[in-house]
Coordinates of C-alpha atoms in Angstrom, one line a residue:
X1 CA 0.0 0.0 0.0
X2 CA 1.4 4.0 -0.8
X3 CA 2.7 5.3 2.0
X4 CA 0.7 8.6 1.3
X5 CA -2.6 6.9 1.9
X6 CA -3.3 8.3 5.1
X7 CA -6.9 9.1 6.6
X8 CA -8.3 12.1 5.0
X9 CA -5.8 12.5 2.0
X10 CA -6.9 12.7 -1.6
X11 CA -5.0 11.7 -4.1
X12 CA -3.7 14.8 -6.2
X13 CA -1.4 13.3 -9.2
X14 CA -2.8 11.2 -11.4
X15 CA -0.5 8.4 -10.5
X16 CA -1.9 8.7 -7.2
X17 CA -5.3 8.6 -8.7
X18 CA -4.5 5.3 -10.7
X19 CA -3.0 3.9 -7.3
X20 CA -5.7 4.4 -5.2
X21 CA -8.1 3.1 -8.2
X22 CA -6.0 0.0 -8.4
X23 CA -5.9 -0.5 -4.7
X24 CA -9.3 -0.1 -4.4
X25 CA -10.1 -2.8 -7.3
X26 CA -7.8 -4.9 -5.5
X27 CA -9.6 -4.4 -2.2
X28 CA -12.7 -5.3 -4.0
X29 CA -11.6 -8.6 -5.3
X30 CA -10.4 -10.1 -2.2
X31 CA -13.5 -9.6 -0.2
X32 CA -15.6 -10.4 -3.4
X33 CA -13.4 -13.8 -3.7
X34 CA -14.0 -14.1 0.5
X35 CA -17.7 -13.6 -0.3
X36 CA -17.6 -16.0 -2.7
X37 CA -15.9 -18.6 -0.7
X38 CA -18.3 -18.5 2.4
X39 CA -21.0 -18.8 -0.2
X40 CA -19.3 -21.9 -1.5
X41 CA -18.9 -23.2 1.8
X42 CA -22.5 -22.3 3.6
X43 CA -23.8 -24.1 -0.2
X44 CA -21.3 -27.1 0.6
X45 CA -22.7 -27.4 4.4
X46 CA -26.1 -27.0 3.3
X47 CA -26.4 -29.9 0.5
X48 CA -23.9 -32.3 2.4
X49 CA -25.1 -31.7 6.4
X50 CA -27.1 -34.7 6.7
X51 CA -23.3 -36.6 5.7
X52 CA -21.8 -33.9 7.6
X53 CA -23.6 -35.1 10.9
X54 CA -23.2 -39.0 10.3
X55 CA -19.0 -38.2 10.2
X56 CA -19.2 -36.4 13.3
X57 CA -21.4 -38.2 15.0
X58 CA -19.3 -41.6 13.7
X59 CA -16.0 -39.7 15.8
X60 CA -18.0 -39.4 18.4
X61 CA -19.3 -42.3 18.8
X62 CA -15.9 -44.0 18.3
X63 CA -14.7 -41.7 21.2
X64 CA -17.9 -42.6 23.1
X65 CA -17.0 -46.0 22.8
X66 CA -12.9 -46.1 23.4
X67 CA -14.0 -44.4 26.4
X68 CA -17.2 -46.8 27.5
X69 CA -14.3 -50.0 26.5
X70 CA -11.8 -48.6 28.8
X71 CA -14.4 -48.1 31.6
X72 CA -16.3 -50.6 31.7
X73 CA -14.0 -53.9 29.6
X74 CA -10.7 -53.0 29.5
X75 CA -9.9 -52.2 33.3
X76 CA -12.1 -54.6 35.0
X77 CA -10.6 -57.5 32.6
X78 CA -7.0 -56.6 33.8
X79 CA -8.6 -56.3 37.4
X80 CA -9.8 -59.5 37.1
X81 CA -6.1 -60.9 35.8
X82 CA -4.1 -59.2 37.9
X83 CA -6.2 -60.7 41.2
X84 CA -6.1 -64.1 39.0
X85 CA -1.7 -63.5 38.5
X86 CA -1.4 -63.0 42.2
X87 CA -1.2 -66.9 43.8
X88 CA 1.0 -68.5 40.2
X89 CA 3.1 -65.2 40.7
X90 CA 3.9 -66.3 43.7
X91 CA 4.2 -70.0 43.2
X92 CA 6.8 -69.0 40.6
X93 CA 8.5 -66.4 42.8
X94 CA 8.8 -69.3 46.1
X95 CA 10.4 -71.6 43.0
X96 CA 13.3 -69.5 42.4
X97 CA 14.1 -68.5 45.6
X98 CA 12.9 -71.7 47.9
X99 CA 13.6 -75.6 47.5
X100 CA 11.0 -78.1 45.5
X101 CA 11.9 -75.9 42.4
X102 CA 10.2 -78.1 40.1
X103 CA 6.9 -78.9 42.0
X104 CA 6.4 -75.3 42.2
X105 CA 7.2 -74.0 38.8
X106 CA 4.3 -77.0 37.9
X107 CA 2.4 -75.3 40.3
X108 CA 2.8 -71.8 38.7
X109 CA 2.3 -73.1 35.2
X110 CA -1.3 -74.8 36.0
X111 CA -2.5 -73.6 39.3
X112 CA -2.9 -75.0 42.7
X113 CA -5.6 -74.1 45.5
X114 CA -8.2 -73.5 43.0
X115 CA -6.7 -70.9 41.7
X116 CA -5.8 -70.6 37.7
X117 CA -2.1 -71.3 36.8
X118 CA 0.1 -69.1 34.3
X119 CA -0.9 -70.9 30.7
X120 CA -4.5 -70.3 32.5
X121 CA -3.8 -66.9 32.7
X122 CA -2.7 -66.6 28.9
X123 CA -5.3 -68.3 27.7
X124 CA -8.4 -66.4 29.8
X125 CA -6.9 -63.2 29.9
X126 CA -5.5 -62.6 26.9
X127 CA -4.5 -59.2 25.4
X128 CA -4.3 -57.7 29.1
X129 CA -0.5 -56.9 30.5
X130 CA -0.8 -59.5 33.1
X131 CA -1.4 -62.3 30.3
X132 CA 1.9 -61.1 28.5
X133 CA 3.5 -60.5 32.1
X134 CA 2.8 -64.8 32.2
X135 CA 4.3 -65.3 29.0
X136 CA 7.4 -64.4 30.6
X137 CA 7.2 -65.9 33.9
X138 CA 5.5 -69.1 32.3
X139 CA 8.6 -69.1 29.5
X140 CA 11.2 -68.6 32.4
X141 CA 9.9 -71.9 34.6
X142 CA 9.6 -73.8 31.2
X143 CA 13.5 -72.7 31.2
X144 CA 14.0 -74.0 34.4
X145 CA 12.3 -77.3 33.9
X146 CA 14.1 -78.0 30.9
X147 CA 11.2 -77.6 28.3
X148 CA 13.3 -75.3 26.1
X149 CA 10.8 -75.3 22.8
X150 CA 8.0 -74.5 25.4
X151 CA 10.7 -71.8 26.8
X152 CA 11.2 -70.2 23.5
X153 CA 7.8 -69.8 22.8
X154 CA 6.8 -68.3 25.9
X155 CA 9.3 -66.3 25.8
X156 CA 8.7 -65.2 22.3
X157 CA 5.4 -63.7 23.2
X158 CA 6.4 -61.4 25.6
X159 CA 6.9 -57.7 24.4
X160 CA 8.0 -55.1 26.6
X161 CA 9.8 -51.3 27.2
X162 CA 11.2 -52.5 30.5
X163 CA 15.1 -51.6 30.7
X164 CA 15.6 -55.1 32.4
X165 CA 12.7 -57.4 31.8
X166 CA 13.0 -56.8 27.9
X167 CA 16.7 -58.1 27.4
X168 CA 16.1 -60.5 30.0
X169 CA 13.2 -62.5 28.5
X170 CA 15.2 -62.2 25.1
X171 CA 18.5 -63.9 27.0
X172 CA 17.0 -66.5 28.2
X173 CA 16.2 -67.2 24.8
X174 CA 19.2 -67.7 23.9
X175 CA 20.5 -69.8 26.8
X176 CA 16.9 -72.0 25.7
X177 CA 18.6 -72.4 22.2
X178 CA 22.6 -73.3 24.2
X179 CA 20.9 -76.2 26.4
X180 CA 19.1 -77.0 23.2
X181 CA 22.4 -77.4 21.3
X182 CA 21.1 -74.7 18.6
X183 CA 24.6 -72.2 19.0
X184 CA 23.8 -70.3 16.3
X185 CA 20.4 -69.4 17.4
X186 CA 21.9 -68.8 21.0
X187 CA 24.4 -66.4 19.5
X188 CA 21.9 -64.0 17.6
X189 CA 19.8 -64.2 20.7
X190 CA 22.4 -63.1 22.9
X191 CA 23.1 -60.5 20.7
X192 CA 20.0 -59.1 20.2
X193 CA 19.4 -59.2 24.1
X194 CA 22.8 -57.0 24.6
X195 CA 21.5 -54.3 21.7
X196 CA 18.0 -54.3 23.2
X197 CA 19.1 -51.6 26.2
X198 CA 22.4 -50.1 27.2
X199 CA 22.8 -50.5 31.2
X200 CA 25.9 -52.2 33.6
X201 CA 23.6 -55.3 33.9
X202 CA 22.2 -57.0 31.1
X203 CA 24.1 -55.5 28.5
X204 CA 27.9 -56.9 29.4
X205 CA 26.2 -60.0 30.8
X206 CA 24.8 -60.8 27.1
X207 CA 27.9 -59.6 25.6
X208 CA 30.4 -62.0 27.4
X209 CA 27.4 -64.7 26.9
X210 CA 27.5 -64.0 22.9
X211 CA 31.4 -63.5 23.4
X212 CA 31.5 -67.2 24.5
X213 CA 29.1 -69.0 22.3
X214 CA 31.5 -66.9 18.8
X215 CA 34.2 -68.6 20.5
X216 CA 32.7 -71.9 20.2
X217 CA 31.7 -71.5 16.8
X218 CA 35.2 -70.6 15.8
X219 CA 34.9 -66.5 14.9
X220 CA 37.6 -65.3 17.3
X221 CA 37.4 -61.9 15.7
X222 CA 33.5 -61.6 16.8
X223 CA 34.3 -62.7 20.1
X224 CA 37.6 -60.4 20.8
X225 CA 35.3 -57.5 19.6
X226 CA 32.5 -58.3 22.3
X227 CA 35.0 -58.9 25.0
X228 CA 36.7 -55.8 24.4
X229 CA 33.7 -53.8 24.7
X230 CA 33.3 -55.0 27.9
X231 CA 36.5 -53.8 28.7
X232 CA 36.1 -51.0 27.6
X233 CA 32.6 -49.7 28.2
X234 CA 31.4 -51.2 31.2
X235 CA 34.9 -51.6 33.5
X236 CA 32.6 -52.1 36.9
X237 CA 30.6 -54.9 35.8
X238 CA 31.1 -58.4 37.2
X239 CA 32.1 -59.7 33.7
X240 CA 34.9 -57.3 33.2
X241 CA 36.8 -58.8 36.5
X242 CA 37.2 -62.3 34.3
X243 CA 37.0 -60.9 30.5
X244 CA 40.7 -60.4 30.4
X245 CA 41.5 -64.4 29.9
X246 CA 39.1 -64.3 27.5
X247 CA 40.5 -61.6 25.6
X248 CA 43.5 -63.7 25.9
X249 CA 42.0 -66.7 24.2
X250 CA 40.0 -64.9 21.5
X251 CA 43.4 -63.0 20.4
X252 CA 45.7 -66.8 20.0
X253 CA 42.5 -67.9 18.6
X254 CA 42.3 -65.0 16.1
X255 CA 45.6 -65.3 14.7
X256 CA 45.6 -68.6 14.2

């Protein structure tokens, strides 16, 4: 806009006149085209409401019903596992840290004292976190009994975000695969545990266990590189004390 277009002034020259004719035809069209626009817009609305409504009234009730799921499915199913989770949870929990180790991993797997056992669990309460919480405990006893196909599949169908639980459940697939003579499995599995989350626990641990199992499959270079990481990167854990001799041995091995 001319800077001499101030409140008041008339345009003298007749370049000023031409100017303040344009910007005035200018001024027109836009708030014809606007006109035109909401016209277009109150005609759209006006022929298309009734499909208009349906969409919003589809959102809603798609809201409405996320909403009613949570309430009134969602949260009282998981309430329901959880109370269900509480007497195999601790049948597995008295396992690992009692005697009768077996007995009570069976115990946790199909329920005792009338109450439902971990494959129970999956079964009935599946798609809630307690079911997938099961699929780890019930993979881990599987583990511990020996059962390693049952283990691996277990322990396939847990998913989690947890810094521990995640690399665990993914470790003890791989020592599944060693005490099922599969080494090559073990080693990707170990692998894929120690990449899963960087921390001083599970990440050396999985390293020195993939370390070990390249070094019984004969790639020396693999193994030196994992050993030296620990080394290196996590000097404080409890594998780094012993790594040193296994440095050692990956490095005559290595140039062999």
């Amino acid at each position: 806009m001319a800077t001499y277009n101030k409140r008041g002034y008339k345009p003298k020259t007749k370049v000023e006149k031409q100017q303040d004719i344009e910007e005035g035809s200018t001024t027109a069209e836009v708030f014809n085209t606007l006109d035109e626009t909401a016209s277009k817009t109150e005609e759209f609305v006006e022929k298309n409401q009734k499909y208009i409504f349906i969409i919003i009234g589809a959102v809603a009730l798609i809201v409405l019903g996320s909403l009613l799921y949570k309430e009134f499915v969602s949260t009282p199913k998981q309430t329901a596992a959880m109370n269900d989770m509480f007497q195999a949870q601790k049948y597995f929990e008295e396992a690992v840290n009692g005697t009768s180790k077996d007995s009570l991993f069976n115990l946790a797997l199909n329920g005792g004292e009338g109450k439902l056992g971990l494959l129970d669990i999956i079964k009935q309460h599946s798609g809630t976190p307690s079911a997938n919480l099961a699929n780890y405990y019930a993979g881990t006893a599987y583990l511990r009994l020996k059962k390693y196909n049952e283990a691996i599949e277990h322990l396939s169908g847990f998913e989690s975000d947890d810094e521990i639980l995640a690399p665990l459940a993914k470790g003890n697939i791989g020592d599944a695969y060693v005490q099922g003579n599969q080494p090559e499995d073990a080693l990707k599995a170990y692998e894929q545990a120690a990449e899963m989350r960087d921390n001083e626990y599970t990440t050396p641990m999985y390293l020195f266990k993939a370390g070990a199992i390249a070094l019984d499959l004969g790639k020396a270079d693999t193994a030196l590189e994992y050993f030296n990481r620990i080394k290196s990167d996590y000097s404080n854990s409890t594998e780094a004390s012993k790594v040193d001799v296994f440095i050692g041995k990956a490095q005559v091995l290595a140039n062999k």
